[in-house]
mmCIF file of C-alpha atoms in Angstrom:
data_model
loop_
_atom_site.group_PDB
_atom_site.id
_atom_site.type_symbol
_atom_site.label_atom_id
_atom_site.label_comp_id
_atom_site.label_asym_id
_atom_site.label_seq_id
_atom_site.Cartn_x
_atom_site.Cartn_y
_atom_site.Cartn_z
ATOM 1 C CA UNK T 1 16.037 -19.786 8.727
ATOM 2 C CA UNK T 2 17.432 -16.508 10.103
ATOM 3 C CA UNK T 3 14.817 -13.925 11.540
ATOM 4 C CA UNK T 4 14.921 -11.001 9.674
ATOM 5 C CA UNK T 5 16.625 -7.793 11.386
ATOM 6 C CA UNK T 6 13.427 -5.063 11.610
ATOM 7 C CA UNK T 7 14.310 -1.562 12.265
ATOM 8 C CA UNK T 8 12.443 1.360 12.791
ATOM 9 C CA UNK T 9 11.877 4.512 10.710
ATOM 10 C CA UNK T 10 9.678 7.495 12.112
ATOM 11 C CA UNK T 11 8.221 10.135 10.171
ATOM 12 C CA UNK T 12 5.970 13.207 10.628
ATOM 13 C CA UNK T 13 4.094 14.835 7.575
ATOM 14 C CA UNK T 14 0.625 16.310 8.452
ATOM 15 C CA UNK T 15 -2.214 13.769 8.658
ATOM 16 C CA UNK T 16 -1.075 10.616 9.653
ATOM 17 C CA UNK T 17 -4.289 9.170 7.134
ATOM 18 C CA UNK T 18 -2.229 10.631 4.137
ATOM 19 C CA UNK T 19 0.971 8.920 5.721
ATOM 20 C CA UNK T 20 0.480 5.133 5.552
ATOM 21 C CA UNK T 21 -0.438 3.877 1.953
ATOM 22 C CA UNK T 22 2.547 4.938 0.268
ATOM 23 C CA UNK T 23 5.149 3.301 2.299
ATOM 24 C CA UNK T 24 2.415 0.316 3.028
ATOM 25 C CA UNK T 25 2.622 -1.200 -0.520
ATOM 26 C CA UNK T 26 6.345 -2.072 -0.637
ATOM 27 C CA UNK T 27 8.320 -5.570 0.273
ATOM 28 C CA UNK T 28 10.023 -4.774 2.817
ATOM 29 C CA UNK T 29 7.690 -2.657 4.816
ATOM 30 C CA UNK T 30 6.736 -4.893 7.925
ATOM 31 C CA UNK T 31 4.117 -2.547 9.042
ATOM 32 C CA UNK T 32 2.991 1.251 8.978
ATOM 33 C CA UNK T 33 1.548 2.230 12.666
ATOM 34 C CA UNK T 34 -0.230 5.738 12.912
ATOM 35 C CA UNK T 35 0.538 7.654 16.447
ATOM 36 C CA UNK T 36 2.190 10.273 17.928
ATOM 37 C CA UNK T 37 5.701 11.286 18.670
ATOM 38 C CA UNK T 38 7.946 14.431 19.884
ATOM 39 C CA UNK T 39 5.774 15.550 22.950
ATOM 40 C CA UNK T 40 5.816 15.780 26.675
ATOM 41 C CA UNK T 41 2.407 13.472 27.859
ATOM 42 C CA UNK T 42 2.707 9.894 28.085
ATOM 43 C CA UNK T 43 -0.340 7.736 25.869
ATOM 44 C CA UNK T 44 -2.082 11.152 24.718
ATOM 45 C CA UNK T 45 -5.572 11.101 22.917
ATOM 46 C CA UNK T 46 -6.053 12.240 19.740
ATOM 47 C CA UNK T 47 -8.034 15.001 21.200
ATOM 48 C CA UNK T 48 -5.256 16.538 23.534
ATOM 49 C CA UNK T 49 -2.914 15.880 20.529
ATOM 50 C CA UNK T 50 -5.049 18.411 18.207
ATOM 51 C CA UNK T 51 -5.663 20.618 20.791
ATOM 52 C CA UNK T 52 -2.298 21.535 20.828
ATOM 53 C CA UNK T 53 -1.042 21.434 24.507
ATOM 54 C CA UNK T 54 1.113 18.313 24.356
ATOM 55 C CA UNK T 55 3.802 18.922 22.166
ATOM 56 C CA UNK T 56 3.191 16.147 19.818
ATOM 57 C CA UNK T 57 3.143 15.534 15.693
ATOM 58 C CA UNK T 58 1.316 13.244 14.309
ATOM 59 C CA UNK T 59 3.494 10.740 13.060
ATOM 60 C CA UNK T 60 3.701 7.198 11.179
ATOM 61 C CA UNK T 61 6.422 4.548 12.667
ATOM 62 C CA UNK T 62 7.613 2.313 9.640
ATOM 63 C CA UNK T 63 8.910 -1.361 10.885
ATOM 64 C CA UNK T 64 10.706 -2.622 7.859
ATOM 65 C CA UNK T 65 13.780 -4.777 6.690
ATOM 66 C CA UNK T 66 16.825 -3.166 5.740
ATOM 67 C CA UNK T 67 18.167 -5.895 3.556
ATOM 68 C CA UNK T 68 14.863 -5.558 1.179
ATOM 69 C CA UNK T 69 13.882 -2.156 1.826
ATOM 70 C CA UNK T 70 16.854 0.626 2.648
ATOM 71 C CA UNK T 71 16.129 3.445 4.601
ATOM 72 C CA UNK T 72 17.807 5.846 2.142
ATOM 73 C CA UNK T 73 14.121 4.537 -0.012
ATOM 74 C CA UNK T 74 12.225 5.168 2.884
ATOM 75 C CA UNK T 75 12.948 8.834 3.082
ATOM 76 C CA UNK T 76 13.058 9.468 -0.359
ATOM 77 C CA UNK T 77 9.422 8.329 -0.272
ATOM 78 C CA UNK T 78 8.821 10.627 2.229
ATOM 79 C CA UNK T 79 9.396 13.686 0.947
ATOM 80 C CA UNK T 80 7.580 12.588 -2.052
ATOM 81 C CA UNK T 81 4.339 12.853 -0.381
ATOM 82 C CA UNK T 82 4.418 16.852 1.812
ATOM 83 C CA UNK T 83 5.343 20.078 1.251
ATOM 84 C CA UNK T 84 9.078 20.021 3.066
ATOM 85 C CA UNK T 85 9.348 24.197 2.871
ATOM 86 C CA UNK T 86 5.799 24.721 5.003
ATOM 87 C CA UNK T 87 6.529 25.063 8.556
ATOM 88 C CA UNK T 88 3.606 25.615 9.987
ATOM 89 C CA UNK T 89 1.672 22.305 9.063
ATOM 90 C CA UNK T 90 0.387 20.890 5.788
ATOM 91 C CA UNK T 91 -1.960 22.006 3.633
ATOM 92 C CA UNK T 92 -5.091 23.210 5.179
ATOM 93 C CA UNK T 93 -3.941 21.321 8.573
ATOM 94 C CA UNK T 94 -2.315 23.864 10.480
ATOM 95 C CA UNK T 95 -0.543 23.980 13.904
ATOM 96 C CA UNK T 96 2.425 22.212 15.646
ATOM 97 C CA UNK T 97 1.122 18.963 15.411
ATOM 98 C CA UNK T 98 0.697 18.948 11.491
ATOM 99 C CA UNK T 99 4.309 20.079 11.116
ATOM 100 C CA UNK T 100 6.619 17.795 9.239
ATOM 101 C CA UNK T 101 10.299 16.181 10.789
ATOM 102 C CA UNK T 102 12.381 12.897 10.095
ATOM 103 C CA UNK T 103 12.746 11.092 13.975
ATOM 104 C CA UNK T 104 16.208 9.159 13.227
ATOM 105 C CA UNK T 105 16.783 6.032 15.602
ATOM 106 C CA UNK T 106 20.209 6.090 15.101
ATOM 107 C CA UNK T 107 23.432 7.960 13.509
ATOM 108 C CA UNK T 108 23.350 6.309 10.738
ATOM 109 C CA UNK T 109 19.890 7.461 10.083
ATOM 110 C CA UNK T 110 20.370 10.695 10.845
ATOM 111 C CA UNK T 111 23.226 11.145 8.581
ATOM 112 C CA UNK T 112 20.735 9.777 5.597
ATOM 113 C CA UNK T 113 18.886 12.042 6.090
ATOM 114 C CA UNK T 114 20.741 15.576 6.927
ATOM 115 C CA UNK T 115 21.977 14.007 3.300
ATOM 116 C CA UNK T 116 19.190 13.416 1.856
ATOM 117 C CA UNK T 117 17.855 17.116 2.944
ATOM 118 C CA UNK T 118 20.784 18.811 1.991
ATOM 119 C CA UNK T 119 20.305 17.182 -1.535
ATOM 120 C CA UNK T 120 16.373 18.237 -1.979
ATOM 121 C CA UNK T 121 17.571 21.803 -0.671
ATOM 122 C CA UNK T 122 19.967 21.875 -3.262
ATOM 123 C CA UNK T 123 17.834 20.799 -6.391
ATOM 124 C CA UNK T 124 16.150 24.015 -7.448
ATOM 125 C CA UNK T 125 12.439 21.883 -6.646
ATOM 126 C CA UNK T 126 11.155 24.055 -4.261
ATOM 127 C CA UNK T 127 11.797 28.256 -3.936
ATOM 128 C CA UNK T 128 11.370 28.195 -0.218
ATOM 129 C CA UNK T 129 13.902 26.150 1.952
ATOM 130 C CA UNK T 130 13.414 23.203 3.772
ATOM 131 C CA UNK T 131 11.940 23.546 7.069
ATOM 132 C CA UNK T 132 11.187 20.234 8.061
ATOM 133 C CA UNK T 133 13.296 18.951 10.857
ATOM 134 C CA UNK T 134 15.298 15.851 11.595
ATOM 135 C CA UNK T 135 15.002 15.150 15.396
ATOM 136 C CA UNK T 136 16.069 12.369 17.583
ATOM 137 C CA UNK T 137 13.282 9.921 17.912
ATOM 138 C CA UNK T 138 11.140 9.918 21.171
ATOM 139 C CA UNK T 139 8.733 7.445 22.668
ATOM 140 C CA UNK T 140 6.068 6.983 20.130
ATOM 141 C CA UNK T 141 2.506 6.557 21.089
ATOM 142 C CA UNK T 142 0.220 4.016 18.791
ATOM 143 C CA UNK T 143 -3.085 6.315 17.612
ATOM 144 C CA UNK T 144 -6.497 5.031 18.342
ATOM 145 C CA UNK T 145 -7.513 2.071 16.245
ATOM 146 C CA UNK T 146 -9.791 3.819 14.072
ATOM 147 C CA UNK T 147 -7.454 5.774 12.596
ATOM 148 C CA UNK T 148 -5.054 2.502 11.610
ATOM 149 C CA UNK T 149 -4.827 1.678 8.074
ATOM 150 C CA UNK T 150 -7.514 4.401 7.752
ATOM 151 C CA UNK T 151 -6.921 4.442 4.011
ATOM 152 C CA UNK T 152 -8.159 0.852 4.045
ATOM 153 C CA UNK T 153 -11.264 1.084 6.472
ATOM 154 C CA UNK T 154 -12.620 4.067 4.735
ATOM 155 C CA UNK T 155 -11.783 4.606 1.560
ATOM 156 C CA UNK T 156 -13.855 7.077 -0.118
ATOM 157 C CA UNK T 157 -13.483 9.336 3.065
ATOM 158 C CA UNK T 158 -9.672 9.000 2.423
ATOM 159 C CA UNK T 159 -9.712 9.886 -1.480
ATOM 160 C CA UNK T 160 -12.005 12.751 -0.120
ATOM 161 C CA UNK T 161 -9.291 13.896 2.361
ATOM 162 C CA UNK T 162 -6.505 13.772 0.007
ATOM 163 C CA UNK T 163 -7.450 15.520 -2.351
ATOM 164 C CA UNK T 164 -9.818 18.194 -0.610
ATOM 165 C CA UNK T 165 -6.967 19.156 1.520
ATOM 166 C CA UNK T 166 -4.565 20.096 -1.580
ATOM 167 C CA UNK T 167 -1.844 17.074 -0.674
ATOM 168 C CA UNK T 168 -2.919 15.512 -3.954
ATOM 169 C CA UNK T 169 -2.328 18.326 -6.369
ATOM 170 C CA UNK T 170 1.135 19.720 -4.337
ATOM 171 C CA UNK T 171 2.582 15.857 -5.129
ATOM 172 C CA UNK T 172 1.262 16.059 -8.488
ATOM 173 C CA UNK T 173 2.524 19.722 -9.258
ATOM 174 C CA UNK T 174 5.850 19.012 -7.647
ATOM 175 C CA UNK T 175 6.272 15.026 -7.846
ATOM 176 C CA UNK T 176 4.887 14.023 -11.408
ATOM 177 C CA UNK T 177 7.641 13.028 -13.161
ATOM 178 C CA UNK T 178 8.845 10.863 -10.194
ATOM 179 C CA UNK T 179 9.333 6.701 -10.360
ATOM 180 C CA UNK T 180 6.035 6.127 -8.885
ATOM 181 C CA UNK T 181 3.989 8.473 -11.011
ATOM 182 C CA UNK T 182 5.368 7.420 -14.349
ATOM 183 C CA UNK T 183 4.493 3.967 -13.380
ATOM 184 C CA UNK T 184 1.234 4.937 -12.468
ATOM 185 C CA UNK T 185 0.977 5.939 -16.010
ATOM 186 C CA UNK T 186 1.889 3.491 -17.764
ATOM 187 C CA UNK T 187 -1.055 1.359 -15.510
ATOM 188 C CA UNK T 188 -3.241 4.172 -16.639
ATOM 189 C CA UNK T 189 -2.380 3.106 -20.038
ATOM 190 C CA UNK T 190 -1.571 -0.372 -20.164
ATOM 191 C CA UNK T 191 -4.990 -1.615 -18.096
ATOM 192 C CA UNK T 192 -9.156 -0.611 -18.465
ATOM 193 C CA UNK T 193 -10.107 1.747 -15.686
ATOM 194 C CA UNK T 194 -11.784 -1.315 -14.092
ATOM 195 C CA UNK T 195 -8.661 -2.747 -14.485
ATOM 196 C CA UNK T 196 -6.706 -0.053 -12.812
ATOM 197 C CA UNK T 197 -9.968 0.653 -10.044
ATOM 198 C CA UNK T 198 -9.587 -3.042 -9.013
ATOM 199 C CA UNK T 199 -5.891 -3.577 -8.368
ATOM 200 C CA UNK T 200 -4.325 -0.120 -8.074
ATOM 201 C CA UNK T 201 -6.937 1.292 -5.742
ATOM 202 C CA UNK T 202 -8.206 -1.925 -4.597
ATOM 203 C CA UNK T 203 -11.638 -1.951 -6.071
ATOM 204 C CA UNK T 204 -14.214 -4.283 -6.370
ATOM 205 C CA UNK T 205 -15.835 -4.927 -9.731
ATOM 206 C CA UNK T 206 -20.048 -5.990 -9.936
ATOM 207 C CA UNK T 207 -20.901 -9.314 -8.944
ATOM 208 C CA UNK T 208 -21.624 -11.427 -11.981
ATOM 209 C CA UNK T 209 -21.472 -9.145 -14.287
ATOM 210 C CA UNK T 210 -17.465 -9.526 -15.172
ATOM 211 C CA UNK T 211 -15.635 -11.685 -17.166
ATOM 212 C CA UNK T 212 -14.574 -14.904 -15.971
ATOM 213 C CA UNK T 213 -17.208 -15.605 -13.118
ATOM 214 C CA UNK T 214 -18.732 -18.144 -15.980
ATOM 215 C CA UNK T 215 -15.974 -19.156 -17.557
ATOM 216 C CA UNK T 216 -15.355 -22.422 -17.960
ATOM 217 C CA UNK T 217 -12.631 -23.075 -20.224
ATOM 218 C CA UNK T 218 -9.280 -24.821 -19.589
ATOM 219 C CA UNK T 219 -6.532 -22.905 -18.591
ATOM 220 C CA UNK T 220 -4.931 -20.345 -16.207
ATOM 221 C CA UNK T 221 -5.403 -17.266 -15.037
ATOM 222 C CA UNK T 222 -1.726 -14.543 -14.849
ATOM 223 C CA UNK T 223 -1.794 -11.552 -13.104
ATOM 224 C CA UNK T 224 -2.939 -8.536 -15.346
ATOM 225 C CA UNK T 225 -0.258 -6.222 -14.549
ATOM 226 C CA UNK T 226 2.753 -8.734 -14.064
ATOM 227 C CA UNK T 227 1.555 -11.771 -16.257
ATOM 228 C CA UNK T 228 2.520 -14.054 -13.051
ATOM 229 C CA UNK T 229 0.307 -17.158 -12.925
ATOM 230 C CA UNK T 230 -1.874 -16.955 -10.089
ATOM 231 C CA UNK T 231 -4.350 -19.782 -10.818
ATOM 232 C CA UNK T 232 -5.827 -22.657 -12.628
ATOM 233 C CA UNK T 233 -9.053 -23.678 -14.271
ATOM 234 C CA UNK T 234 -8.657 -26.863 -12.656
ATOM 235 C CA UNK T 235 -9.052 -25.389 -9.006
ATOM 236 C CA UNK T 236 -11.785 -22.798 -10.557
ATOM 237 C CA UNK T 237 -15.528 -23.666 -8.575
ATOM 238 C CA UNK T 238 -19.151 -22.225 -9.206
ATOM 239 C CA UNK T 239 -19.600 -20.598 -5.691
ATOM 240 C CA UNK T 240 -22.635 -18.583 -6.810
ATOM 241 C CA UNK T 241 -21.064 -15.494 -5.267
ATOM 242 C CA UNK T 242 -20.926 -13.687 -8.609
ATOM 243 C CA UNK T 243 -16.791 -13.664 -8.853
ATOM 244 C CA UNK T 244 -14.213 -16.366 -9.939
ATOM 245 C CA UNK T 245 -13.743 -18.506 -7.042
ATOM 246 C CA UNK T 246 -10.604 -20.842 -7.041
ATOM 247 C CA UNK T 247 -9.879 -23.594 -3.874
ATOM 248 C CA UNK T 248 -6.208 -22.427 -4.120
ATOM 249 C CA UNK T 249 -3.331 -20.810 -6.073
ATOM 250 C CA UNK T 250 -1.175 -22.536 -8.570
ATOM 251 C CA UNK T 251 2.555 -21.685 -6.626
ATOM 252 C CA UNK T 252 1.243 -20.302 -2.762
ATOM 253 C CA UNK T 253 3.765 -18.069 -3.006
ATOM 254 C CA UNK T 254 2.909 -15.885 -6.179
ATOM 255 C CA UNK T 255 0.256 -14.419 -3.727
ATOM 256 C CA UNK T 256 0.267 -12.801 0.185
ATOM 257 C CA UNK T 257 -2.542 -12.339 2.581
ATOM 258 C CA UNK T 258 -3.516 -8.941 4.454
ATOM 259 C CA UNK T 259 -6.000 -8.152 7.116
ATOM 260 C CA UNK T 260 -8.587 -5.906 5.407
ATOM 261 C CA UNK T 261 -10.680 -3.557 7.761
ATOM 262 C CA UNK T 262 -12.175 -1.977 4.986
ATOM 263 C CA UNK T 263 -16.243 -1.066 5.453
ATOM 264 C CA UNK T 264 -16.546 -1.698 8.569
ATOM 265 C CA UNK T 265 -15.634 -5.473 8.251
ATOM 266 C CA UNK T 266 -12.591 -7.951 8.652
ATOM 267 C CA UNK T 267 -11.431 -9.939 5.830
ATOM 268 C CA UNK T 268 -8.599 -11.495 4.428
ATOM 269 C CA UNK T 269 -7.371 -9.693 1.243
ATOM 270 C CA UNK T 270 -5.341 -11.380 -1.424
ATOM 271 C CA UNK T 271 -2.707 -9.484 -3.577
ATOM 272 C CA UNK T 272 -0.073 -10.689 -5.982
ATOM 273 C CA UNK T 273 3.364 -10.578 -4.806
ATOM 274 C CA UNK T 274 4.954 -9.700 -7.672
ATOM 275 C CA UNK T 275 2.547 -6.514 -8.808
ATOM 276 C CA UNK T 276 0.587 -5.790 -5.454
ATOM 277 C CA UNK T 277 -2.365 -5.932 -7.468
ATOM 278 C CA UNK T 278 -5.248 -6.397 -5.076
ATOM 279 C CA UNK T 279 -7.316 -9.384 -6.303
ATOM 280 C CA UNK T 280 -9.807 -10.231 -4.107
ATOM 281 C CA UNK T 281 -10.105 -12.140 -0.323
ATOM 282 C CA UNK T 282 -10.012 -15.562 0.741
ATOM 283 C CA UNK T 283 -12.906 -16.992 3.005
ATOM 284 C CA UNK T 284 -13.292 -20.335 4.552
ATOM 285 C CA UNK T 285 -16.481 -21.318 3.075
ATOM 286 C CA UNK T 286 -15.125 -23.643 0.343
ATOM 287 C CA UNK T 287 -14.921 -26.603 -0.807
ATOM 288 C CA UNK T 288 -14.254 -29.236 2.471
ATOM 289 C CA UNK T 289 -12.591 -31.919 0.384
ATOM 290 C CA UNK T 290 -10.487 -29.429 -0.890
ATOM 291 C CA UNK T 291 -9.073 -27.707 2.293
ATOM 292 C CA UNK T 292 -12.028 -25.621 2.183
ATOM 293 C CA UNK T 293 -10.466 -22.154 1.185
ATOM 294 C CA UNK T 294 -12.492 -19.898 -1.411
ATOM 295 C CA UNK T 295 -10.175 -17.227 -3.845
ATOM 296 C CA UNK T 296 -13.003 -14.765 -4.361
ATOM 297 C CA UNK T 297 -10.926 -13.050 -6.906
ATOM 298 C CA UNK T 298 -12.093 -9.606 -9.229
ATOM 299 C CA UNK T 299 -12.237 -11.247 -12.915
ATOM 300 C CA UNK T 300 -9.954 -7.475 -13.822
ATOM 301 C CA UNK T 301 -6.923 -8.512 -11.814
ATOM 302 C CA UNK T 302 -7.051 -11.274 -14.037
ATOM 303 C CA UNK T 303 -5.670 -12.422 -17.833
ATOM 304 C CA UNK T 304 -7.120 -16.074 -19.074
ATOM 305 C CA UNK T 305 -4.258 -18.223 -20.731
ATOM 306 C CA UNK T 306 -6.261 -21.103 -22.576
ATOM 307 C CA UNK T 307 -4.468 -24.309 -22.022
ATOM 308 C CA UNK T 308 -3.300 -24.780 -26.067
ATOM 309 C CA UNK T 309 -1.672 -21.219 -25.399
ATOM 310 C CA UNK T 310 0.165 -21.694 -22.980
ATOM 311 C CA UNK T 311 3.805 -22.617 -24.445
ATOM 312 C CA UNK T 312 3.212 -19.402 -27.592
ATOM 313 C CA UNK T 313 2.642 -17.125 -24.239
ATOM 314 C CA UNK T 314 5.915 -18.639 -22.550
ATOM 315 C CA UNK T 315 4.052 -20.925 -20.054
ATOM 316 C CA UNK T 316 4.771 -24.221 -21.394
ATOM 317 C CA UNK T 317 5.781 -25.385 -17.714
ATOM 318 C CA UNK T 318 1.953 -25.551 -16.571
ATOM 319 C CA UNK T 319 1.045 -27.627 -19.986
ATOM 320 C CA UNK T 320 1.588 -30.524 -17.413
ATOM 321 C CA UNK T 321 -1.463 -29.114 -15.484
ATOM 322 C CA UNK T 322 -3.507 -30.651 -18.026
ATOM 323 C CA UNK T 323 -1.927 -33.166 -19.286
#
């Protein structure tokens, strides 16, 4: 199997908090690292960063595939989530290290995206010009570990953030009619807010008190937002945790596994790969005859397909499940 060429993409825009999520949910994206980038002190602290004597922005460095994920995406995104004609910071950050610029690794990617600003210059979206810059990448400079995936680790602080600081309504004001919004929408629409809480913003419903933590019929359980099967009755176990709790997945590969720091813990979170709806974790305090794996999975990332439904519903290959 052939090992997948990473590159590197480099971006400043304000926080680096308000920088990771929305390139973090894609296929493609390898990893989102927080640090800093563009100044004149090897390994500085957060502290000497915001104090404003070493020449550095806060940044995010973006390890993804090329073949999946193309950078011409990748900086598309970016502008999508800062105000590109501010060039003094963002929102109510303000100083040098808070402004925004694209670090290109290479020709190629700096000709994206002199392009790509050109282009957003050009469009009539914003009355001021575009100030942020494109600069040659520099040695980048991983942030402390508490502020990694710091969307993840500390949620409501995060929603907090975003929004207090006006980044929220700016994207809104400016972005709403873009791709990602309008699906947003039509989540809004399509799904319950539980629905939306538990796999958009990767919620957790109430113990017990949801839908299929007693269920016991015969069938399996699709993905609420793609309709991808994710698992079976026949796997399903009474774990007495208050949430379905399945010993594996019908096809492994309909789901992917991610290190959740979230309140002040380490887990192993489970989303679809089809939708990246968040579903639950998996612990290792299942079943033993079974590989002892536990799906501790939200009953609203979830739609029940009883087994004599299956073929109306276009699942007729899984009939043999129960057959």
């Amino acid at each position: 199997m052939t090992t997948p060429a990473f590159e590197k993409a480099t971006f400043a825009g304000g926080c680096f908090w308000c920088m990771v999520k929305p390139f973090d949910q894609y296929d493609g994206i390898e990893s989102v690292l927080s640090g800093y980038t563009g100044g004149h002190k090897e390994n500085p602290t957060y502290e000497e960063v915001c104090s404003e004597t070493t020449g550095h922005y806060e940044a995010v460095q973006i390890t993804f595939n090329p073949d999946i994920f193309p950078y011409e995406k990748i900086v598309e995104i970016f502008w999508q989530q800062i105000d590109p004609t501010d060039p003094g910071g963002q929102f109510f950050d303000r100083g040098d290290s808070y402004r925004t610029a694209i670090f290109y690794h290479s020709d190629e990617q700096k000709a994206i995206a002199e392009e790509s600003k050109r282009q957003l210059d050009q469009s009539g979206r914003f009355t001021k010009p575009v100030a942020t810059q494109i600069l040659p990448a520099k040695p980048f400079y991983p942030a402390e570990e508490y502020h990694q995936d710091y969307y993840k680790k500390n949620p409501a602080h995060y929603n907090r953030y975003s929004v207090g600081s006006g980044r929220v309504r700016f994207i809104e004001e400016h972005w709403g009619n873009n791709e990602m919004n309008k699906q947003n929408e039509q989540l809004r629409q399509k799904l319950t807010p539980m629905q939306y809480h538990v796999t958009q913003e990767d919620g957790t419903e109430p113990p017990f008190h949801n839908e299929y933590y007693e269920h016991t019929e015969e069938g399996i359980y699709v993905d609420i937002v793609s309709g991808k099967p994710l698992f079976s009755s026949l796997d399903k176990f009474d774990h007495g945790c208050g949430w379905p709790s399945f010993t594996k997945p019908i096809v492994e590969e309909e789901v992917i596994e991610k290190k959740d720091f979230s309140h002040f813990m380490i887990r192993t979170e489970v989303r679809s790969k089809e939708a990246d709806s968040h579903l639950g974790h998996v612990f290792n305090d299942g079943p033993v005859q079974t590989g002892g794996l536990r799906y501790c999975i939200n009953s609203a990332a979830l739609r029940f397909v009883a087994k004599e439904d299956l073929e109306k519903e276009g699942y007729s290959a899984y009939k043999k499940l129960f057959e």
